[in-house]
Coordinates of C-alpha atoms in Angstrom, one line a residue:
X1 CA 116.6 -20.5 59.5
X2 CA 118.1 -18.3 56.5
X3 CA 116.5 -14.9 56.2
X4 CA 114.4 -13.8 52.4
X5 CA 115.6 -10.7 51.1
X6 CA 112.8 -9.4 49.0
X7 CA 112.4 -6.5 46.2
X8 CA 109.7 -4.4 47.7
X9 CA 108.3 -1.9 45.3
X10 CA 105.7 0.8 46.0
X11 CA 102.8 1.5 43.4
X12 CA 104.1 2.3 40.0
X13 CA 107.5 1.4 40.7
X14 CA 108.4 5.1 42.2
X15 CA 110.4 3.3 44.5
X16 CA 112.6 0.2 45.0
X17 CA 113.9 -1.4 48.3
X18 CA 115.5 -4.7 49.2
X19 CA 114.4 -6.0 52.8
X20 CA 115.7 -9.3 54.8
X21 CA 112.5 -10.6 56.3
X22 CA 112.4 -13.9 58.5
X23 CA 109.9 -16.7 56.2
X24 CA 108.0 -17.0 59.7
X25 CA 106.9 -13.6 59.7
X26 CA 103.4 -13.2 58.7
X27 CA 102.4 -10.4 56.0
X28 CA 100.7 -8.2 58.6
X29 CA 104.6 -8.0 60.0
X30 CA 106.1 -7.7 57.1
X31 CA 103.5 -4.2 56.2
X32 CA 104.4 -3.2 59.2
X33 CA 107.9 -3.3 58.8
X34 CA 107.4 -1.9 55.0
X35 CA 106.3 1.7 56.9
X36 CA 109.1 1.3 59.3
X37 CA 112.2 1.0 56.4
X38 CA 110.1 3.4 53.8
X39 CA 109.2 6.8 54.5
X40 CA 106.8 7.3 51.6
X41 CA 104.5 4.1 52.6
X42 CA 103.6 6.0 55.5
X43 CA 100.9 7.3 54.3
X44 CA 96.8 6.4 54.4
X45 CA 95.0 4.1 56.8
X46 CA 97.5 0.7 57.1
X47 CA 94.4 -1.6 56.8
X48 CA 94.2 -0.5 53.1
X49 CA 97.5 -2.0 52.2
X50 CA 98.2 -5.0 52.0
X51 CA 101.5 -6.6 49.6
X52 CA 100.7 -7.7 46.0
X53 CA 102.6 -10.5 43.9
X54 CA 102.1 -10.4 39.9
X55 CA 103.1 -11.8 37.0
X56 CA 105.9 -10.9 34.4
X57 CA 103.4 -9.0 32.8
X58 CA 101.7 -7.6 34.8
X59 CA 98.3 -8.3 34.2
X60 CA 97.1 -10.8 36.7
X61 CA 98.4 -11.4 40.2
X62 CA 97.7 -12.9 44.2
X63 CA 97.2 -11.0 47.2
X64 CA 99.0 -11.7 50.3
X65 CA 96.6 -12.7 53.0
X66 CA 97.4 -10.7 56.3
X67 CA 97.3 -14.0 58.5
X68 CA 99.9 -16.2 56.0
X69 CA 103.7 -16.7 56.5
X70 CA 105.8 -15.0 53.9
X71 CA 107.4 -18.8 53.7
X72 CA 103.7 -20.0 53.0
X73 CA 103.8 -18.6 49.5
X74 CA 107.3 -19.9 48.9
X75 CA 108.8 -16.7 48.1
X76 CA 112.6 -17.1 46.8
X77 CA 115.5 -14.5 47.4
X78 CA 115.1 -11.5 45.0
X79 CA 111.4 -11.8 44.4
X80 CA 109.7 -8.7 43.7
X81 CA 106.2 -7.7 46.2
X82 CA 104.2 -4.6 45.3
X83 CA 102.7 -3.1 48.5
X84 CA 100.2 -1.3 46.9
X85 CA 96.4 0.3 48.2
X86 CA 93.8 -2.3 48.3
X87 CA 91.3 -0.1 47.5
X88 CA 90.4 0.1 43.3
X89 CA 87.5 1.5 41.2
X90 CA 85.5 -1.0 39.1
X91 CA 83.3 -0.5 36.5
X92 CA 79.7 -1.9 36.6
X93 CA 77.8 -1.9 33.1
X94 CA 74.0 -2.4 33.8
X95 CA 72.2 -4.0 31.5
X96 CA 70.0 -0.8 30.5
X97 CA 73.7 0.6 29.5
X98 CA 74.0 3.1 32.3
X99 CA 78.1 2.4 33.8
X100 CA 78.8 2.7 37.5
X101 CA 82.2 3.2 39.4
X102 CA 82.2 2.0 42.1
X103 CA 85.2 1.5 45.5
X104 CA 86.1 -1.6 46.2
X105 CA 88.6 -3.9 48.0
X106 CA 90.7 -5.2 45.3
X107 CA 92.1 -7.8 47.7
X108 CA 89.3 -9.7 48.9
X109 CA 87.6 -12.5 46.0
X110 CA 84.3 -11.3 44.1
X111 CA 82.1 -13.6 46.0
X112 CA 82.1 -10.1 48.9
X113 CA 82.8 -7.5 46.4
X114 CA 79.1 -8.5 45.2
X115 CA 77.8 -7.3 48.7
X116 CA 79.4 -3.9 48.0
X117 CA 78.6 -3.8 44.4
X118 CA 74.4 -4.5 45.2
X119 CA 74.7 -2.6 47.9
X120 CA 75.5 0.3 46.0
X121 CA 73.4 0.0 43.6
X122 CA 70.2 -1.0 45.5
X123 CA 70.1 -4.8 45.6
X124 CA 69.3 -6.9 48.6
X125 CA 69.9 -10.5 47.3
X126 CA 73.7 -10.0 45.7
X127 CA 73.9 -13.9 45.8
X128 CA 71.7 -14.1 42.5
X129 CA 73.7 -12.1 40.5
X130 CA 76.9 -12.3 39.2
X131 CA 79.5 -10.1 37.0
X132 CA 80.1 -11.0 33.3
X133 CA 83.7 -10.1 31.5
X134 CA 82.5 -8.5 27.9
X135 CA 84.3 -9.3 24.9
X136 CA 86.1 -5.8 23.6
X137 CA 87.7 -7.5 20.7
X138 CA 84.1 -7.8 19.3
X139 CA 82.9 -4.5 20.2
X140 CA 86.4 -2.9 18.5
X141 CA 85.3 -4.8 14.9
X142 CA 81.8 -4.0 14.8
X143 CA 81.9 -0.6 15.7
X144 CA 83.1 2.6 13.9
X145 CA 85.4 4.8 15.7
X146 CA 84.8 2.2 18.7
X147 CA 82.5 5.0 20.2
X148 CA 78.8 3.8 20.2
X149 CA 76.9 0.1 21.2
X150 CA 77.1 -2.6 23.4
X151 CA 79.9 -5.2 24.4
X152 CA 78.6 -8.7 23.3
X153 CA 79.2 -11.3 25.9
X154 CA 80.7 -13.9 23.8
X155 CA 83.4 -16.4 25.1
X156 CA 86.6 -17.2 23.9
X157 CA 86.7 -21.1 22.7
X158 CA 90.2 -23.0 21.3
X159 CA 90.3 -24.4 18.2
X160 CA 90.3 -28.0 19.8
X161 CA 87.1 -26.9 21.4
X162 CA 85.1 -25.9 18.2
X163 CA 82.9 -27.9 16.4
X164 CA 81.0 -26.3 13.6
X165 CA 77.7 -27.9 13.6
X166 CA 77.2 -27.1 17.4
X167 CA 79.1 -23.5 16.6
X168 CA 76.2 -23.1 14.4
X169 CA 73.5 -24.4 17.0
X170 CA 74.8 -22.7 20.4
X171 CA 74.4 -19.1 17.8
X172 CA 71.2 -19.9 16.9
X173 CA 69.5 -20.8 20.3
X174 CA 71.6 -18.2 22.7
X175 CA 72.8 -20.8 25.6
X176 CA 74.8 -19.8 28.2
X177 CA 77.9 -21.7 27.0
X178 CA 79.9 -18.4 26.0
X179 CA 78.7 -16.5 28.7
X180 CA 82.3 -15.4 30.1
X181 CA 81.3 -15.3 33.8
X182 CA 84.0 -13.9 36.5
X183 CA 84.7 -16.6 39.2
X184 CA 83.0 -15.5 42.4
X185 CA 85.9 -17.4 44.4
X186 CA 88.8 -15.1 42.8
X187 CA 89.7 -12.0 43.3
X188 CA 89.2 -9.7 40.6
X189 CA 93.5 -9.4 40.1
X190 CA 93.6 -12.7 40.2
X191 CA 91.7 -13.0 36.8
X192 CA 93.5 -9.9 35.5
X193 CA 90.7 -7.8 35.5
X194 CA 92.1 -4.2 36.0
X195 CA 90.6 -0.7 36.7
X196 CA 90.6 0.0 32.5
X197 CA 87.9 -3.2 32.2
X198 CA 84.1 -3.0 32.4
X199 CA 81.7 -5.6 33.6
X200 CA 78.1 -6.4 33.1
X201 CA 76.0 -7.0 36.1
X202 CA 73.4 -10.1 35.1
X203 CA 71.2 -12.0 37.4
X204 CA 72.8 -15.8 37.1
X205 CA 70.5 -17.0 39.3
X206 CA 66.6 -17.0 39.2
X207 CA 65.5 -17.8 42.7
X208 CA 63.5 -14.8 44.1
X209 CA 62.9 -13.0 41.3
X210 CA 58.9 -13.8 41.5
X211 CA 58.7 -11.4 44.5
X212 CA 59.8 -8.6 42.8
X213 CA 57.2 -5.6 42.1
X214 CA 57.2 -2.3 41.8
X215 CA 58.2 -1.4 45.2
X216 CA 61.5 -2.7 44.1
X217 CA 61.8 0.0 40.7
X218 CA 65.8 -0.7 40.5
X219 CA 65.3 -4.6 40.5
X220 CA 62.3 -4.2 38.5
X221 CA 64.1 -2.9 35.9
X222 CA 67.3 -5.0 35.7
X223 CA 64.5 -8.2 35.1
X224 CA 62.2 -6.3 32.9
X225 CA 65.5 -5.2 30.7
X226 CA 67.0 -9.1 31.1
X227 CA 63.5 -10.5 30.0
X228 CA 63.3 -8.6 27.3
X229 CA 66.5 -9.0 25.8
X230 CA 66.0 -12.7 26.0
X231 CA 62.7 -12.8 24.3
X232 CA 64.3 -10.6 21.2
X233 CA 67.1 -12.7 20.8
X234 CA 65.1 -16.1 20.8
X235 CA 66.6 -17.3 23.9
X236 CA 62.7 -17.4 25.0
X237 CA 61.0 -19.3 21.8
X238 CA 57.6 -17.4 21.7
X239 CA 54.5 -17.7 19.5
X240 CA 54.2 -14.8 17.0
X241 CA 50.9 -13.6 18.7
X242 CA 52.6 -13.8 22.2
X243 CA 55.5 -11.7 20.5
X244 CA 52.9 -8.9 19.6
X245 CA 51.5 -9.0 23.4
X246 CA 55.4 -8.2 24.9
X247 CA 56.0 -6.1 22.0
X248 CA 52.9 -4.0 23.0
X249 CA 53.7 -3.6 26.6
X250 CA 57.3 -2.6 25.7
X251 CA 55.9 0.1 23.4
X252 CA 53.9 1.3 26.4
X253 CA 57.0 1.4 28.5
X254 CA 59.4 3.0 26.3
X255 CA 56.3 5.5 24.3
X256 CA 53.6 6.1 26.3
X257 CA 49.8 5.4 25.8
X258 CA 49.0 5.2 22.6
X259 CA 48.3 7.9 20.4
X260 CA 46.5 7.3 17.3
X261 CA 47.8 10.0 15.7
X262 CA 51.5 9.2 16.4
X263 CA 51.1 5.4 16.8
X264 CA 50.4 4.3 13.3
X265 CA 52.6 1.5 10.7
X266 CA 56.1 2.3 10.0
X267 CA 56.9 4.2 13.2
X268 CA 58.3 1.1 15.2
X269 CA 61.8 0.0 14.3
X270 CA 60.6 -3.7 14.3
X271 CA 63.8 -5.6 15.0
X272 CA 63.9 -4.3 18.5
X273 CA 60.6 -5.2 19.3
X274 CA 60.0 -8.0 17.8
X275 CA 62.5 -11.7 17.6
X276 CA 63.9 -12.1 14.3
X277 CA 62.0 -14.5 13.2
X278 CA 58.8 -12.1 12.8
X279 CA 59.7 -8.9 11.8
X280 CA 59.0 -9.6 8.2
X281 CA 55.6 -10.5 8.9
X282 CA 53.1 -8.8 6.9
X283 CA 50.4 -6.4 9.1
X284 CA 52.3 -7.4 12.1
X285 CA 53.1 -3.7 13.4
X286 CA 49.2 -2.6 13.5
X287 CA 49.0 -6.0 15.9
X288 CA 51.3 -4.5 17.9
X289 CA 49.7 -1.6 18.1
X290 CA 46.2 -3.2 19.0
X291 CA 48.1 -4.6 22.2
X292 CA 49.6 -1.3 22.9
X293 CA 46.0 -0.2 23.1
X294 CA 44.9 -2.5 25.4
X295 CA 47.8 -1.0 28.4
X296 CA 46.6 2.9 27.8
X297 CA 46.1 3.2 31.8
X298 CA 49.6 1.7 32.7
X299 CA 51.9 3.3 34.5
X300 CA 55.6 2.7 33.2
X301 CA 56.3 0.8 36.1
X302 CA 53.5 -1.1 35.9
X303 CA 53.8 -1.9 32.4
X304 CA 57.7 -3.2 33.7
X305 CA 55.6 -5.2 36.2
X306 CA 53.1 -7.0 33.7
X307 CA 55.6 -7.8 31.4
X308 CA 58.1 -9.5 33.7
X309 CA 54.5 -11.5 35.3
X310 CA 53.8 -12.6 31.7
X311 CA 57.5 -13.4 30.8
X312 CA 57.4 -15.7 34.2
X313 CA 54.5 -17.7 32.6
X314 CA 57.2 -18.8 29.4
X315 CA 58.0 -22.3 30.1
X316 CA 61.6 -21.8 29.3
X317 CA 61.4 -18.7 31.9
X318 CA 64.4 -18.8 34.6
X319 CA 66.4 -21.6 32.6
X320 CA 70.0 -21.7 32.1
X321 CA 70.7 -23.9 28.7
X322 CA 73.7 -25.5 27.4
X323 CA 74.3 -27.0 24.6
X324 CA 75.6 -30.6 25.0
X325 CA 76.3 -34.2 23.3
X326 CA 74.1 -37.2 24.3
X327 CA 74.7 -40.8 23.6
X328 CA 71.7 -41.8 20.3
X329 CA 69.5 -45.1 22.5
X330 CA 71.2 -48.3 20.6
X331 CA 73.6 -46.5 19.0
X332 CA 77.3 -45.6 19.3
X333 CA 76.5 -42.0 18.3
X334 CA 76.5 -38.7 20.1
X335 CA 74.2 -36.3 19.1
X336 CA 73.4 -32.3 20.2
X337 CA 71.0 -31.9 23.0
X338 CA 70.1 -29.2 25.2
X339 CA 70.9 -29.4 29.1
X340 CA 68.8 -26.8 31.0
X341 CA 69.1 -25.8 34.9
X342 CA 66.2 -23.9 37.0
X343 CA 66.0 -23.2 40.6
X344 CA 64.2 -26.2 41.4
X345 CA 65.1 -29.0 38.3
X346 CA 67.8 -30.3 35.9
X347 CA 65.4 -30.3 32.5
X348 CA 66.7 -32.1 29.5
X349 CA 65.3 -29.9 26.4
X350 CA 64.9 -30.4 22.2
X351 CA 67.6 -28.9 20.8
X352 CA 65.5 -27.6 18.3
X353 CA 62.6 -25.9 20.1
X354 CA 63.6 -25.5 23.4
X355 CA 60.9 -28.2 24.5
X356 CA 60.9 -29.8 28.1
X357 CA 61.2 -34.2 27.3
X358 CA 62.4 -34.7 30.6
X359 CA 62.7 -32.7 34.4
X360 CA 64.5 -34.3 37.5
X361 CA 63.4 -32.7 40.7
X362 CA 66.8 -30.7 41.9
X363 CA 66.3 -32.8 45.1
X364 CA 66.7 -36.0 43.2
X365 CA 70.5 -34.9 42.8
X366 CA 72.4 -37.3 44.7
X367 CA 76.1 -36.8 43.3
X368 CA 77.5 -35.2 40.0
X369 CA 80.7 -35.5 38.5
X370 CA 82.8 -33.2 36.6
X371 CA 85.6 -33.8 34.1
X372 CA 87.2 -31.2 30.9
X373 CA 84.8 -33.4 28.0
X374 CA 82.0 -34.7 30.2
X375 CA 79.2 -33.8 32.7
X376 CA 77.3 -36.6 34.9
X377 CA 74.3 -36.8 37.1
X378 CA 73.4 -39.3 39.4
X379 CA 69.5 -39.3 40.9
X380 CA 70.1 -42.3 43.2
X381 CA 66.7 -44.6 43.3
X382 CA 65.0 -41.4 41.0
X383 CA 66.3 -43.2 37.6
X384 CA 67.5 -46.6 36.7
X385 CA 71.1 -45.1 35.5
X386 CA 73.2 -42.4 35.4
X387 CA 72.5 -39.3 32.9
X388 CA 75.8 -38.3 31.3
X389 CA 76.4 -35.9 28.2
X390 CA 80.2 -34.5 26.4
X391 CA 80.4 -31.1 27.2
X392 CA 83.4 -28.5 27.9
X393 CA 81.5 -26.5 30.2
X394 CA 80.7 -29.3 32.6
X395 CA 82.5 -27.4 35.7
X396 CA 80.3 -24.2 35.0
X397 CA 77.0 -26.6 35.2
X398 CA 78.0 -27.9 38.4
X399 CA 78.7 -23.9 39.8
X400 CA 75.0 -23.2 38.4
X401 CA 73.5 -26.3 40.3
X402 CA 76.0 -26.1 43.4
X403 CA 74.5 -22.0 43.5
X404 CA 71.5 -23.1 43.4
X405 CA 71.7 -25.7 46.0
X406 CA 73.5 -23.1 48.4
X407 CA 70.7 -20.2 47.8
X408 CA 67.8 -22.6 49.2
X409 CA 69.6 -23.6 51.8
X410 CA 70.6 -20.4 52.6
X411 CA 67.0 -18.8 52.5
X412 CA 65.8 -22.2 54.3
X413 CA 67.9 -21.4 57.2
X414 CA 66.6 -17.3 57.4
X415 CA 63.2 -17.1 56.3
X416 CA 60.3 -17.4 58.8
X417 CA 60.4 -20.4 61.2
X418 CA 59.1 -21.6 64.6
X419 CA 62.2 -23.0 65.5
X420 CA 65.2 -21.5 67.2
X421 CA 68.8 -21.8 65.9
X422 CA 67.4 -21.1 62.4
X423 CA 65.5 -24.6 62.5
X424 CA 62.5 -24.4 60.7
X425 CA 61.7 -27.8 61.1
X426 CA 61.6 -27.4 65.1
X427 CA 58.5 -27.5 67.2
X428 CA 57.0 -25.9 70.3
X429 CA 56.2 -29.2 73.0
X430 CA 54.4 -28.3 76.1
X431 CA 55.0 -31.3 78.7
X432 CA 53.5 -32.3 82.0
X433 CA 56.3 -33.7 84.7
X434 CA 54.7 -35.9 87.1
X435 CA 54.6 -36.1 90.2
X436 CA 55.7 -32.5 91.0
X437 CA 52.9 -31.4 88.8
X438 CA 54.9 -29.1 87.0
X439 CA 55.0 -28.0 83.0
X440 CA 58.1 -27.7 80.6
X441 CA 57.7 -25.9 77.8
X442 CA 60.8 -25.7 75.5
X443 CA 61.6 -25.8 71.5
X444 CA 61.7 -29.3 69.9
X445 CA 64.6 -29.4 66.9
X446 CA 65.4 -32.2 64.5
X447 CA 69.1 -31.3 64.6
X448 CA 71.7 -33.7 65.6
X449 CA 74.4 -33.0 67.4
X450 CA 76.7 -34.4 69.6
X451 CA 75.1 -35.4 73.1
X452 CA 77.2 -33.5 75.6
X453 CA 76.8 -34.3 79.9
X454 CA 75.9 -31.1 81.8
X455 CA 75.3 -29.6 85.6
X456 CA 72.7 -27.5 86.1
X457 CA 72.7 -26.5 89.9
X458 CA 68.3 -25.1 90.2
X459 CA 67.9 -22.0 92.1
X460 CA 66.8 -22.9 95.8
X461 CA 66.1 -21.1 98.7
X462 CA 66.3 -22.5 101.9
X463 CA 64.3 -21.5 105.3
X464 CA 65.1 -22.2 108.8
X465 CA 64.7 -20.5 112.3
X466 CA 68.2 -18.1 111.7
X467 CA 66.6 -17.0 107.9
X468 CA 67.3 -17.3 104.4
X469 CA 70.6 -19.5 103.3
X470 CA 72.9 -18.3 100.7
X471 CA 72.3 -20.9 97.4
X472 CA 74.9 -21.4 94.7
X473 CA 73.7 -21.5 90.7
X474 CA 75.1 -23.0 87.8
X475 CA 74.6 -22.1 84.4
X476 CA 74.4 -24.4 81.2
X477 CA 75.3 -23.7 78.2
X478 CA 72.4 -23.7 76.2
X479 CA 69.5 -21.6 75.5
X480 CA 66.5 -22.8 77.4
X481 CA 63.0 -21.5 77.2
X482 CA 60.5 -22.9 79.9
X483 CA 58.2 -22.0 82.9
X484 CA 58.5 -24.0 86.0
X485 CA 55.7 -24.4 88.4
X486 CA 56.8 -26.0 92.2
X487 CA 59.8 -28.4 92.3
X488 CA 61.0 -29.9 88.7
X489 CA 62.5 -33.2 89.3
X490 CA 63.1 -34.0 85.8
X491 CA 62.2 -32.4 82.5
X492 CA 63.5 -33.3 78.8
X493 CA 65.9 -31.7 76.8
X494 CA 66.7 -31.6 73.5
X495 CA 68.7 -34.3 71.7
X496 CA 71.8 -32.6 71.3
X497 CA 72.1 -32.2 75.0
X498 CA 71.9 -34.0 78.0
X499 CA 71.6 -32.5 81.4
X500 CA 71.0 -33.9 84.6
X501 CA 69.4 -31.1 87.1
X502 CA 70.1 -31.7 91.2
X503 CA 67.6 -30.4 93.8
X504 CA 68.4 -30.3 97.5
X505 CA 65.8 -30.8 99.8
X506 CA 66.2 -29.9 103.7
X507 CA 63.9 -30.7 106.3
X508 CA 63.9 -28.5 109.4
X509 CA 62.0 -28.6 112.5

């Protein structure tokens, strides 16, 4: 086989060599060989290199995976590779404003950077949260001098895309359609996201978030700061006196207790206390201020805590809406409608006010299907026919419901069970072997596996008039848990195997 001469270029471009490879040699060789022809690689741990293809510009690219073939990525003659540091600093925004750098491995996709990026920041269950790309464009019009505010989180639609009517709707109830979120199964190159760009850190997915308190202050925060925003900006339709109860507690949190003398009408900036929709209300600051009175013996923290329990009680709390196009009943007409998504249900909602007319259980979700116009659900036996709506964000609904899917089974599989192998469905059988009155006591699982033939050779000892005999044991492959009184003859086993256990008996004289 013809050898692949390759344009290998160290970071920045300082220097430029052309090296025959073989296409069968894997990109862990071809580092190594890197070091070997250029004296200024050497330098730094080799596990943080690795070789880097991008595009004409620049701006988005593919790692090399150490265990590929160069001939696997069907490399031509002349090509250029990078073999650069894997290693990069990305920006974190949180959503209380405060930015983060933080060391990551550039190579490997977002779905493990999260475990670094929580990590660092204090947050056990990375798999609910996810990283946001921010619109700059908007930030650059909108502010003066480009120096001051926050990046809006608004997605980029074609023209073929747009419609105006749902334009106008998906503005005024705050769906998730333009939320511009950075595919966990990429790398962060891959997307041409470089070390210049910040990202928001949002929680995507709300799963556990019930069972934080304030022993968790960093978590706590991130949900009090996410709840709040969403009731401001109407994403969480409230009453006007439920709006006067959250804008109390947040008074509390960012002013203290109350203080008549400092607490009185025209102090609040109502707009960020208060949805749009009622800060021209008449009297409605010295409501506000009735509430804060009520939370004088608070703690801040606690405050955080109360207001999260009492945003949890919203019935729109913990959904993910998009706006999409339903089929009118005896009519050839699509009209707007909006598609909500919770940890435990697919909700279909007024478009309007946000009201629940219909929830399907999450486990009714047999099959779904996915196209560039259109989303569909199927709920088996649950409903007489299938539920399907126009949308252009149909392959982002199936990533929210496929999440969600993967987080139960995930915590299904490590919270607290009686089982063993992570079966929580398993259970403990105590079982009397007749006649060599002896008792089995092993785990029961409602796995199944392949049934597989065993030998177990049983521990024996046997006496005569010259001593003990030397005995031979087996071992099986399993994990067994039992206690064996006397001689076993035969016990059960579990499903997924099937052993057969040999005694020897001896009779001496």
């Amino acid at each position: 086989m013809s050898t692949l001469s390759l344009r290998i270029q160290l970071e920045g471009g300082r220097v430029t060599k052309t090296i025959q490879f073989h296409p069968n040699t894997t990109v862990f060789d071809a580092c190594k060989i890197i070091r070997d022809k250029f004296a200024e690689a050497v330098q730094g741990q080799p596990s943080e290199y690795g070789l880097f293809i991008s595009d004409e510009q620049h701006q988005q690219g593919v790692w090399l995976e150490a265990g590929r073939t160069l001939g696997y990525y069907i490399l031509h003659n002349q090509d250029t590779l990078e073999y650069r540091r894997k290693l990069r600093t990305l920006r974190v925004r949180m959503l209380d404003g405060a930015v983060k750098t933080i060391l990551v491995d550039d190579s490997q996709p977002v779905s493990q950077l999260m475990v670094v990026i929580c990590t660092k920041i204090g947050i056990t269950n990375h798999e609910e949260y996810g990283l946001v790309r921010e619109d700059n464009e908007a930030q650059n019009e909108s502010l003066p001098d480009n120096k001051f505010g926050t990046l809006t989180l608004r997605r980029k639609f074609t023209e073929k895309d747009r419609d105006a009517k749902m334009e106008s709707l998906r503005r005024k109830l705050k769906t998730d359609d333009e939320i511009n979120w950075v595919d966990v199964g990429k790398t962060l190159r891959e997307q041409g996201i470089d070390e210049s760009e910040t990202v928001l850190l949002r929680r995507r997915f709300f799963f556990s978030d019930q069972n934080i308190d304030s022993r968790d202050p960093v978590q706590l925060n991130l949900l009090y700061v996410q709840a709040r925003d969403a009731i401001l900006d109407g994403t969480h339709p409230v009453t006007q006196d439920k709006a006067c109860e959250f804008a109390g507690i947040q008074v509390h949190i960012q002013f203290g207790p109350h203080n008549e003398a400092k607490h009185k009408p025209g102090f609040l900036d109502l707009k960020d206390f208060l949805p749009q929709s009622y800060v021209r209300v008449k009297n409605i600051e010295k409501k506000i201020f009735a509430e804060h009175k009520k939370h004088a013996a608070l703690t801040e923290i606690d405050a955080k805590v109360l207001y999260t329990k009492t945003a949890r009680e919203l019935p729109t709390y913990g959904v993910t809406f998009f706006l999409v196009k339903e089929k009118m009943n005896g009519r050839n007409k699509l009209v707007p409608r909006l598609l909500g998504v919770t940890k435990d249900s697919v909700l279909r909602l007024d478009e309007r006010t946000k009201e629940i007319l219909v929830s399907w259980p999450l486990t009714t979700v047999r099959r779904w299907g996915a196209s560039p116009n259109t989303f569909t659900l199927d709920f088996g036996d649950y409903a007489n026919q299938y539920y399907s709506v126009q949308t252009t964000e149909a392959e982002q609904i199936v990533q929210l419901i496929a999440g969600y899917i993967d987080i139960i089974l995930k915590k299904k599989q490590t919270k607290d069970h009686f089982g063993i192998e992570g079966d929580e469905g398993s259970t403990m059988v105590e079982e009397s072997v007749a006649p060599s009155k002896a008792t089995f006591l092993q785990h029961e699982t409602n796995k199944i596996g392949k049934i597989n033939t065993e030998s177990l050779a049983h521990p024996e000892i046997l006496r005569a008039s010259d001593g003990e005999r030397k005995y031979t044991q087996g071992e099986m492959q399993s994990v067994q848990y039992g206690a064996f009184v006397g001689q076993v003859n035969h016990a059960h086993q579990p499903p997924t195997v099937k052993a057969k256990i040999y005694i020897k008996r001896r009779r001496y004289a």
